[in-house]
CSV table of C-alpha atoms in Angstrom, one decimal:
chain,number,residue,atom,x,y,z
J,16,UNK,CA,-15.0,-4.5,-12.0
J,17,UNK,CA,-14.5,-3.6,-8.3
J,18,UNK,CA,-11.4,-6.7,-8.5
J,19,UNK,CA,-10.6,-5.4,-11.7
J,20,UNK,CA,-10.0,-1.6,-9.8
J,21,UNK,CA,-8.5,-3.4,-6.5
J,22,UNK,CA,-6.0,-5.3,-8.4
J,23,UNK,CA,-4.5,-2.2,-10.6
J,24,UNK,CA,-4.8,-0.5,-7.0
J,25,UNK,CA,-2.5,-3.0,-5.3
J,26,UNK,CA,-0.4,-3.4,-8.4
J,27,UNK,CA,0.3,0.5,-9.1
J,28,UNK,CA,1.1,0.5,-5.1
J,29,UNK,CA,4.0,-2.3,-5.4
J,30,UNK,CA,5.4,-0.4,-8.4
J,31,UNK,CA,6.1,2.3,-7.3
J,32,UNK,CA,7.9,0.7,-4.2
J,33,UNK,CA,9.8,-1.6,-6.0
J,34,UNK,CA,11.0,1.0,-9.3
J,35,UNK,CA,10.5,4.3,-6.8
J,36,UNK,CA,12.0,2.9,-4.1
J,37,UNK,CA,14.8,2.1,-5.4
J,38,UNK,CA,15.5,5.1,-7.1
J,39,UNK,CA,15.0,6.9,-3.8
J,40,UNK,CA,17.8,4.4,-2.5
J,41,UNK,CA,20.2,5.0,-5.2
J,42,UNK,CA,20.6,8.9,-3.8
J,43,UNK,CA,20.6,7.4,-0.1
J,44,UNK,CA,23.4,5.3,-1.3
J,45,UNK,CA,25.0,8.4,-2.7
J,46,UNK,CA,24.6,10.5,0.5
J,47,UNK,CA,26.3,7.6,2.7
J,48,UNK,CA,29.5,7.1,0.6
J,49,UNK,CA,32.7,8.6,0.3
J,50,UNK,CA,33.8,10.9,-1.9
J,51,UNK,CA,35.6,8.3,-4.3
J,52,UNK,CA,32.1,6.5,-4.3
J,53,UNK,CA,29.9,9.1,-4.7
J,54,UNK,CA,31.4,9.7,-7.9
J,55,UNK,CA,31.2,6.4,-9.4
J,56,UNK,CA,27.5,6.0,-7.9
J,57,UNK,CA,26.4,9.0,-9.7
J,58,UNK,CA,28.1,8.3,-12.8
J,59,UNK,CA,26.0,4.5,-12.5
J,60,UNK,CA,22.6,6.6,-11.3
J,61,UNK,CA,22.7,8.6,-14.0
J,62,UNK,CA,23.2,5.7,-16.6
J,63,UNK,CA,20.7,3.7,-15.3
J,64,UNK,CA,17.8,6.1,-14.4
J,65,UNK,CA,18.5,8.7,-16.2
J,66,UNK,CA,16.0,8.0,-19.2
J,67,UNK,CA,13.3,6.3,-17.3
J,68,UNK,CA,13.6,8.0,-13.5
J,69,UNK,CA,10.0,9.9,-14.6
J,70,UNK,CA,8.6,6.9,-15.8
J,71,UNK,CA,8.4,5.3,-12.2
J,72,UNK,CA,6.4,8.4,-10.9
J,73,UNK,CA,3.3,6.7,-12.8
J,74,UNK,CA,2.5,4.4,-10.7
J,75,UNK,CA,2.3,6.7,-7.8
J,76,UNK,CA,0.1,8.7,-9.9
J,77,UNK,CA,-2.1,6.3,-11.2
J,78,UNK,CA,-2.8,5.3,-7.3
J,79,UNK,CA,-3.9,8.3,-6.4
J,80,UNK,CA,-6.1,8.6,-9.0
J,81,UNK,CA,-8.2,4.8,-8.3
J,82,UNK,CA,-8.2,5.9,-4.2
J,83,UNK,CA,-9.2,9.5,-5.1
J,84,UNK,CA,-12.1,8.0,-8.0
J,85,UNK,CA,-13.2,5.2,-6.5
J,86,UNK,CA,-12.4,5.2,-2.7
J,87,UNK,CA,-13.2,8.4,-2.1
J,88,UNK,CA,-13.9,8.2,1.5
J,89,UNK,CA,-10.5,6.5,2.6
J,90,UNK,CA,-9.3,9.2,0.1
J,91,UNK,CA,-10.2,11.8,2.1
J,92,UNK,CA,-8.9,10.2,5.9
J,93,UNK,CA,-5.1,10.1,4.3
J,94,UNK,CA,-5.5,13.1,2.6
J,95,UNK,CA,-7.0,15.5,5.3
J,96,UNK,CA,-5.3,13.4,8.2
J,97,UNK,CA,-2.0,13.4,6.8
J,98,UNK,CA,-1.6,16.8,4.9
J,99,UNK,CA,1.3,17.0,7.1
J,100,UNK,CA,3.7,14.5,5.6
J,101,UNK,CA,2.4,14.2,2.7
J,102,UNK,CA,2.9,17.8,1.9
J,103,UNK,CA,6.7,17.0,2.7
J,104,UNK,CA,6.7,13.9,1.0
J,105,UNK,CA,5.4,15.9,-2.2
J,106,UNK,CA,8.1,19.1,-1.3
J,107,UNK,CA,11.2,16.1,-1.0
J,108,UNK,CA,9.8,14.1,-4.6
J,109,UNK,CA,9.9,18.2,-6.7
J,110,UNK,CA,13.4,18.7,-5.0
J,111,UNK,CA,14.9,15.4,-5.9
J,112,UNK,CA,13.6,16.3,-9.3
J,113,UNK,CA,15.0,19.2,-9.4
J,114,UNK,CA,18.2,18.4,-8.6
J,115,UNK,CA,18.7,15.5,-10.6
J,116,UNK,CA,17.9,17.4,-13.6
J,117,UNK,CA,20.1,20.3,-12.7
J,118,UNK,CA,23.2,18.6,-11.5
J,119,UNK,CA,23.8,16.9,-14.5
J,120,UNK,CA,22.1,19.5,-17.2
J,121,UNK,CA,23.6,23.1,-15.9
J,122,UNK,CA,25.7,24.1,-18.2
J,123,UNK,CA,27.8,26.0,-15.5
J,124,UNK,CA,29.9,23.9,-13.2
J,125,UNK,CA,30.4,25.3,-10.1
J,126,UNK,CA,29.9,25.5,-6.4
J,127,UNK,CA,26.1,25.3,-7.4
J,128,UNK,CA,26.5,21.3,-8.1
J,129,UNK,CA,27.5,21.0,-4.2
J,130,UNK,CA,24.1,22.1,-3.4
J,131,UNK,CA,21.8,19.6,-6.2
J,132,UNK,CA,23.7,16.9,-5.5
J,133,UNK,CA,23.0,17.5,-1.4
J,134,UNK,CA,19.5,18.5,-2.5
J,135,UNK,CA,19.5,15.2,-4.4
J,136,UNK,CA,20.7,13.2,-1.6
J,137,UNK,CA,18.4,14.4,1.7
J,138,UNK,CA,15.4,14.4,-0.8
J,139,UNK,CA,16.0,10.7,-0.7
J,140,UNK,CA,16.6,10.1,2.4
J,141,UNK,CA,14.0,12.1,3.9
J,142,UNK,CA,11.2,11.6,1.1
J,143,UNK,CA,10.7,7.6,1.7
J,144,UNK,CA,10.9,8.2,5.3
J,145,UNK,CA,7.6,10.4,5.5
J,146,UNK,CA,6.1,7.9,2.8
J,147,UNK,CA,6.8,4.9,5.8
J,148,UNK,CA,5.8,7.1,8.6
J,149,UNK,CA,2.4,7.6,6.3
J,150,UNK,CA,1.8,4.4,6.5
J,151,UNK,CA,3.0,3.5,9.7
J,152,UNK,CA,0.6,5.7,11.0
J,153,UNK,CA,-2.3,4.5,9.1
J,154,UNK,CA,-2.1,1.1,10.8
J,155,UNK,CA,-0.9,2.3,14.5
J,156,UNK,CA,-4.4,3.4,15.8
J,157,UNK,CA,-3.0,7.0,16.6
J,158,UNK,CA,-5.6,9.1,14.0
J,159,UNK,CA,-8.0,10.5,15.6
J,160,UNK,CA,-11.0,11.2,13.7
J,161,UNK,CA,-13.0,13.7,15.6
J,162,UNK,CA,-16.8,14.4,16.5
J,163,UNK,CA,-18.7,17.3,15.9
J,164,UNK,CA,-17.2,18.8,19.3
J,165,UNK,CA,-13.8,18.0,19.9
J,166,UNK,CA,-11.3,18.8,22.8
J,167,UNK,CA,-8.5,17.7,20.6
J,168,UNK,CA,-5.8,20.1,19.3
J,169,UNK,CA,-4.5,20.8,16.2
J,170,UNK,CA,-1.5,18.8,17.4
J,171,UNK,CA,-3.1,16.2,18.7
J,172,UNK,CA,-5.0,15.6,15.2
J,173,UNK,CA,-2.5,16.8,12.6
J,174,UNK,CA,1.0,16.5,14.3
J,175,UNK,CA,1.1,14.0,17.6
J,176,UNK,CA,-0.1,11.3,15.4
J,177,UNK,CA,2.6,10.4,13.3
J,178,UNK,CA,5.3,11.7,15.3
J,179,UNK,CA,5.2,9.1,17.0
J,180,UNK,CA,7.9,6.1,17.6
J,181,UNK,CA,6.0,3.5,15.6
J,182,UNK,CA,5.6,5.6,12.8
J,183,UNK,CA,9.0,6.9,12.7
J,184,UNK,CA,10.5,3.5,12.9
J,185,UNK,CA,7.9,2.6,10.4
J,186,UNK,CA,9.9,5.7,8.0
J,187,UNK,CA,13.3,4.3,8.7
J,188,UNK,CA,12.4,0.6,7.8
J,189,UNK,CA,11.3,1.7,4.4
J,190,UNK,CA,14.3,3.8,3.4
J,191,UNK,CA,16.8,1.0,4.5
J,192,UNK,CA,14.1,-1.0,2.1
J,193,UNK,CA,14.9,0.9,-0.4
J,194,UNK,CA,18.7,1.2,0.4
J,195,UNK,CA,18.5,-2.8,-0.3
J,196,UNK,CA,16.5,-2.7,-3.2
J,197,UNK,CA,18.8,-0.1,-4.6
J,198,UNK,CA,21.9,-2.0,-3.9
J,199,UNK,CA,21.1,-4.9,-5.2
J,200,UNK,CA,19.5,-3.4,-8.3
J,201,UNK,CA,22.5,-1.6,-9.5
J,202,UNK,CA,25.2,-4.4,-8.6
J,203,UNK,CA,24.2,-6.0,-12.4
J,204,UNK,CA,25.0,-2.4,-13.8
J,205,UNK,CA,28.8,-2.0,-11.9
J,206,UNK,CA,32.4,-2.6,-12.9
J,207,UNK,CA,34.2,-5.6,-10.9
J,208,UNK,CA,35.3,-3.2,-8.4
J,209,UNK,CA,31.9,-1.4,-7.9
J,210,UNK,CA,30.1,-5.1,-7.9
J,211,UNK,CA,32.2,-5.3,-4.4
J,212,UNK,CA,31.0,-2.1,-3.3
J,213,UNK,CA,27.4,-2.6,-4.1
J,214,UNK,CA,27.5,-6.1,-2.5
J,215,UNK,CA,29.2,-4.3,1.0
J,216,UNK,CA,26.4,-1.8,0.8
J,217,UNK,CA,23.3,-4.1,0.1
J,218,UNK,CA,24.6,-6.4,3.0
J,219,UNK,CA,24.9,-3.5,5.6
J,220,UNK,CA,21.5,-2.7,4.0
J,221,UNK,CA,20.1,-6.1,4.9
J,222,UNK,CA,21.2,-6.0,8.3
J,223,UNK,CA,19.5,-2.9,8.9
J,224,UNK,CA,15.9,-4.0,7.3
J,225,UNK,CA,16.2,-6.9,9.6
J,226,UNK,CA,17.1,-4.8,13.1
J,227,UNK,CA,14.8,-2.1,12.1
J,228,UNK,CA,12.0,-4.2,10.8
J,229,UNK,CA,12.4,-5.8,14.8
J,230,UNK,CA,12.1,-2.5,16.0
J,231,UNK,CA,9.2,-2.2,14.1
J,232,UNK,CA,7.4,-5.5,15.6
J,233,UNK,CA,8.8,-5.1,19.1
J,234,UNK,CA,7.7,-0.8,19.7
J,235,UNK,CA,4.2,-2.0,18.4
J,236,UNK,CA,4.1,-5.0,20.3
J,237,UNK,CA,5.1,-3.0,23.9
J,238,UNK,CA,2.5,-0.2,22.7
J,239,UNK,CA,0.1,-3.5,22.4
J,240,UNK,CA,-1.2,-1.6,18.7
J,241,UNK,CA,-3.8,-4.1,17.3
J,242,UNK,CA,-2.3,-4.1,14.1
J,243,UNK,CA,0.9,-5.7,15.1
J,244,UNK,CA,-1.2,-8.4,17.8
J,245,UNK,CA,-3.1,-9.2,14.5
J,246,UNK,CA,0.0,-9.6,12.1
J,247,UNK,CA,1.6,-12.1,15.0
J,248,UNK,CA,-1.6,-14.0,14.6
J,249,UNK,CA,-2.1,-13.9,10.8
J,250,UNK,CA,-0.1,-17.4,9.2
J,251,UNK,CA,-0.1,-16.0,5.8
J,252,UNK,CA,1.9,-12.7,7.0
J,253,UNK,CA,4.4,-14.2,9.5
J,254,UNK,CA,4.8,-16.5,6.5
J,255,UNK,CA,5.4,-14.2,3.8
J,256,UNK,CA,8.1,-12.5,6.3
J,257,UNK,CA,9.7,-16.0,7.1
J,258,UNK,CA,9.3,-16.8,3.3
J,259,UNK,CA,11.3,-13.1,2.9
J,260,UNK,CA,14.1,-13.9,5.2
J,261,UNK,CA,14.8,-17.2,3.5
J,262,UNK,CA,15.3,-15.8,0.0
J,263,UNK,CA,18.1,-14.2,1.4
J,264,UNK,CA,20.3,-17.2,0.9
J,265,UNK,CA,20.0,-17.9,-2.7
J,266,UNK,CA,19.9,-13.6,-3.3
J,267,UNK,CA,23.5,-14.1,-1.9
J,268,UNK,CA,24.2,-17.0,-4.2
J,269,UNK,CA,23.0,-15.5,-7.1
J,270,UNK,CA,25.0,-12.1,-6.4
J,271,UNK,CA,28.3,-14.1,-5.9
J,272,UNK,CA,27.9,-16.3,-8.7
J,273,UNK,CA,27.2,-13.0,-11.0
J,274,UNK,CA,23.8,-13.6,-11.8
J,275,UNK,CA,22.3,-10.2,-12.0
J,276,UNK,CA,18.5,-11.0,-13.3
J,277,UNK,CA,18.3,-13.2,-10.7
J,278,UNK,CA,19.1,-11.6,-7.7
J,279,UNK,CA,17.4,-8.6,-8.8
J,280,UNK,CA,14.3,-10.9,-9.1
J,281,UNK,CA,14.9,-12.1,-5.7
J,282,UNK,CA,14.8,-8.9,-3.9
J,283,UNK,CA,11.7,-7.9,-5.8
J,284,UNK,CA,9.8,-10.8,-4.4
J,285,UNK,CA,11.5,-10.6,-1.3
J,286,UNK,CA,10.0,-6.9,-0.7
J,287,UNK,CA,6.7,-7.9,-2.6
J,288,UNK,CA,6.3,-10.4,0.3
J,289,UNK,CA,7.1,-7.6,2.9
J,290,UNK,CA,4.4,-5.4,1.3
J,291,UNK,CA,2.1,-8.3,1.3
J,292,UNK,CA,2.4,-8.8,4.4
J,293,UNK,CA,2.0,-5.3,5.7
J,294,UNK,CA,-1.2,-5.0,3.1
J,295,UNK,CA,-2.6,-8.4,3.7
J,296,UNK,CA,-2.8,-8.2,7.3
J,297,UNK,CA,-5.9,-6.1,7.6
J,298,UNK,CA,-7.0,-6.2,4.2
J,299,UNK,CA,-9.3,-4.0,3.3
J,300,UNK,CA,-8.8,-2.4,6.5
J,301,UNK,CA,-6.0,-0.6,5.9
J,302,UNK,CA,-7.0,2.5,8.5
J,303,UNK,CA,-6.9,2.2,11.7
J,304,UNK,CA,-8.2,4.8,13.9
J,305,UNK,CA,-8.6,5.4,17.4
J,306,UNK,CA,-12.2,5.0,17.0
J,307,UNK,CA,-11.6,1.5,15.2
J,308,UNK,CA,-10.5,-0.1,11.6
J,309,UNK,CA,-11.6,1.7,8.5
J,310,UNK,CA,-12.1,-0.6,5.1
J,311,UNK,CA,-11.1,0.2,1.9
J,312,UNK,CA,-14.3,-0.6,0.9
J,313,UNK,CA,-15.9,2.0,3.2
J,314,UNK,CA,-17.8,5.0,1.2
J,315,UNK,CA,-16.8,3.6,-2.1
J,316,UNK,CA,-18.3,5.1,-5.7
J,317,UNK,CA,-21.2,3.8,-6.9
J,318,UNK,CA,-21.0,0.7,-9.2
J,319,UNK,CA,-21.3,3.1,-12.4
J,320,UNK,CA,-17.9,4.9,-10.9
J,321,UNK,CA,-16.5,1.5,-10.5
J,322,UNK,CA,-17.3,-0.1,-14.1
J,323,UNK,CA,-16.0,2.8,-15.5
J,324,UNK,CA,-12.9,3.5,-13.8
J,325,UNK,CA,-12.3,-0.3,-14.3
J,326,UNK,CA,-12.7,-0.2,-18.0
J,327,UNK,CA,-10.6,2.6,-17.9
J,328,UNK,CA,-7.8,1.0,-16.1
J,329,UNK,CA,-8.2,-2.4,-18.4
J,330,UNK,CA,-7.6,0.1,-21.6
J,331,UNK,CA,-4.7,2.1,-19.9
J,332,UNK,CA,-3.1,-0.6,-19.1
J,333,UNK,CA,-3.3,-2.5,-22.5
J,334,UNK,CA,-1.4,0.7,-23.6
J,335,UNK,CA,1.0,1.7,-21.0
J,336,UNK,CA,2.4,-1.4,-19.5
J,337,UNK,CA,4.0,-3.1,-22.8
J,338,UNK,CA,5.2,0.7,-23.7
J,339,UNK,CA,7.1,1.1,-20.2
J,340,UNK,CA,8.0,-2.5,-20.7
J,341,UNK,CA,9.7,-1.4,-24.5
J,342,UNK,CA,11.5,1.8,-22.7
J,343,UNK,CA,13.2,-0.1,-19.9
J,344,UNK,CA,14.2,-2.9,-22.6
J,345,UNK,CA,15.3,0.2,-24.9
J,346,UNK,CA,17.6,1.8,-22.3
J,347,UNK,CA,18.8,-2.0,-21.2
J,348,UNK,CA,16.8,-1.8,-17.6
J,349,UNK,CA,15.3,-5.1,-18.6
J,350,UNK,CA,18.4,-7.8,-19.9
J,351,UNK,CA,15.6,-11.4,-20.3
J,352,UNK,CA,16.9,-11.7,-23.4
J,353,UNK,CA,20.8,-11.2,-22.5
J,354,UNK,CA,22.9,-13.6,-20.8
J,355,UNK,CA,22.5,-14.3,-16.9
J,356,UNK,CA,25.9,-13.5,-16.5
J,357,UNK,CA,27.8,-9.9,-16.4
C-alpha cells in the first residue's frame, strides 16, 4: 500500500500544478494586460473557471492530508519550517477566493470592483510565487534544523532561509509556469482575435520559463547547492528538461494549426516533465537541510496507517476522479469527444 499512497501523493501534487496553476496564471495574465484585455480575459476566466475554479483546490487538499497521515515527520519540517510562506501562501489562495466570487456576484457595481479585481490579480501573482519559494527552499540546503541548544535566531531559522536568491528565483519560475500553462490553456477557449493575444502572451511566457528556469540552474550552481550538482548529474532529469524544451516545436505547430486539445496536452506534459524532474532528482529526499537530505520515507506511519490510508485513497478515488472528470466534461473543460479544431 505504501506505492499505492506514494503514487496518489505524487499524482494529487501534479494536479494541482497543472489545473491550480493555471488558474493562478489566468489572474497573472489579467494583472499584466491592458485595459482592453483585461476585459476580455475576465470575461474568458470567468467562463472557463468559473463552475469548476473550487474543484482544483482538491488536489491540494488531498496532499496535505497523505503527508500530514502518513509522512508525518516530513509533515512536520515544512509545516514548522515554513509557517512563514505558507501562512502567506494560504492568506493569497482566501483572497483570490474572495475576490473572484465578489467581483462577479456583488450586486452593486462600483468603485468596490477596482479593488477584487486588484485583490484578484496580486493574489495570483504573489500566491504561486511563495508556493515556488517553498519548494525552492526545501531543496537549497538553507533549513536549519536546530539542536537542543541553538545560537540561531528566529531569522536565521524562520525568515533568512527562504529569503534567499535561489528560492526567490525558485517563486518566479513557477508563476511564469503557470503564466504558460495559463496561456496556452485558454487559447482553445478565445475568439480569433483573442487566439492572437493568448499566443503573444504564452510566447513571452515561454521565453521567461526558459531565462528564469537558467537563473534558477546557474544561482544554484555558483552557490554550489547539492541539489542542483545532483540534477546536472542525474540523465533522467536533464532528460526530462531537454525532452521539455523539445515539445516546444510541435506546441507551436499545434497552436497555429488550431488544434486546441493538442497543445493543451502538450504543455501538460511539458510541465509534468519539469515537475519530474524537480521531484525525481532526489527522490524520496525531497528535504534538504543544512544538516543533510531528509527522505520522504523518514518517520513514516506505521504499516496499519499506511494500508489504511491506502485503501482509503483507492475508494476516494474510484469516486471522485470519474465525478471531476463528468464536471469538466459538463462545463466543456474537457472537448475528447469534440473536434480538434476551433
Amino acid at each position: 500500500m505504501l506505492y499505492v499512497v506514494l503514487f496518489f501523493t505524487v499524482f494529487s501534487f501534479f494536479l494541482y500544478v497543472l489545473l491550480g496553476g493555471a488558474d493562478f496564471g489566468a489572474g497573472i495574465l489579467e494583472l499584466f494586460s491592458s485595459a482592453e484585455h483585461k476585459k476580455s480575459i475576465k470575461k474568458t476566466v470567468y467562463s472557463v473557471m468559473g463552475p469548476v475554479w473550487e474543484a482544483n483546490h482538491i488536489w491540494i487538499i488531498i496532499l496535505i492530508v497523505i503527508l500530514w497521515i502518513a509522512f508525518p515527520a516530513f509533515y512536520n519540517i515544512i509545516i514548522i519550517y515554513l509557517h512563514i510562506p505558507l501562512t502567506l501562501v494560504l492568506l493569497g489562495i482566501t483572497l483570490r477566493g474572495v475576490a473572484f466570487v465578489f467581483r462577479h456576484y456583488d450586486a452593486v457595481k462600483d468603485k468596490s470592483q477596482l479593488l477584487y479585481d486588484r485583490m484578484f490579480e496580486f493574489s495570483c501573482l504573489v500566491t504561486p510565487i511563495f508556493l515556488g519559494m517553498c519548494f525552492g527552499t526545501l531543496i537549497s540546503g538553507n533549513i536549519i534544523i536546530p539542536e537542543e541548544l541553538t545560537t540561531a535566531s528566529f531569522a536565521d531559522i524562520y525568515i533568512h532561509t527562504w529569503l534567499q536568491p535561489f528560492p526567490i528565483l525558485a517563486g518566479c519560475f513557477f508563476s511564469a509556469l503557470c503564466v504558460f500553462l495559463s496561456a496556452t490553456f485558454l487559447i482553445g477557449e478565445a475568439t480569433t482575435y483573442e487566439k492572437r493575444m493568448y499566443m503573444r502572451k504564452a510566447g513571452i511566457a515561454t521565453f521567461a520559463v526558459v531565462i528564469l528556469g537558467m537563473a534558477v540552474l546557474i544561482t544554484g550552481y555558483v552557490e554550489n547547492m547539492k541539489f542542483i550538482n545532483d540534477f546536472l548529474h542525474n540523465y533522467y532529469a536533464v532528460g526530462s528538461v531537454i525532452l521539455s524544451g523539445l515539445l516546444l516545436f510541435p506546441l507551436w505547430q499545434s497552436i497555429k494549426k488550431g488544434y486546441t486539445i493538442t497543445c493543451r496536452l502538450y504543455a501538460g506534459i511539458q510541465v509534468i516533465l519539469i515537475l519530474w524532474a524537480a521531484v525525481g532528482t532526489h527522490f524520496p529526499n525531497l528535504i534538504i537541510t543544512q544538516n543533510g537530505p531528509i527522505s520522504l520515507l523518514d518517520g513514516k506511519a506505521p504499516d496499519s496507517v499506511i494500508d489504511v490510508l491506502g485503501i482509503s485513497l483507492i475508494i476516494g478515488g474510484l469516486l471522485i476522479i470519474p465525478g471531476l472528470f463528468h464536471l469538466l466534461k459538463s462545463f466543456k473543460m474537457i472537448k475528447i469527444l469534440e473536434d480538434e479544431r476551433n
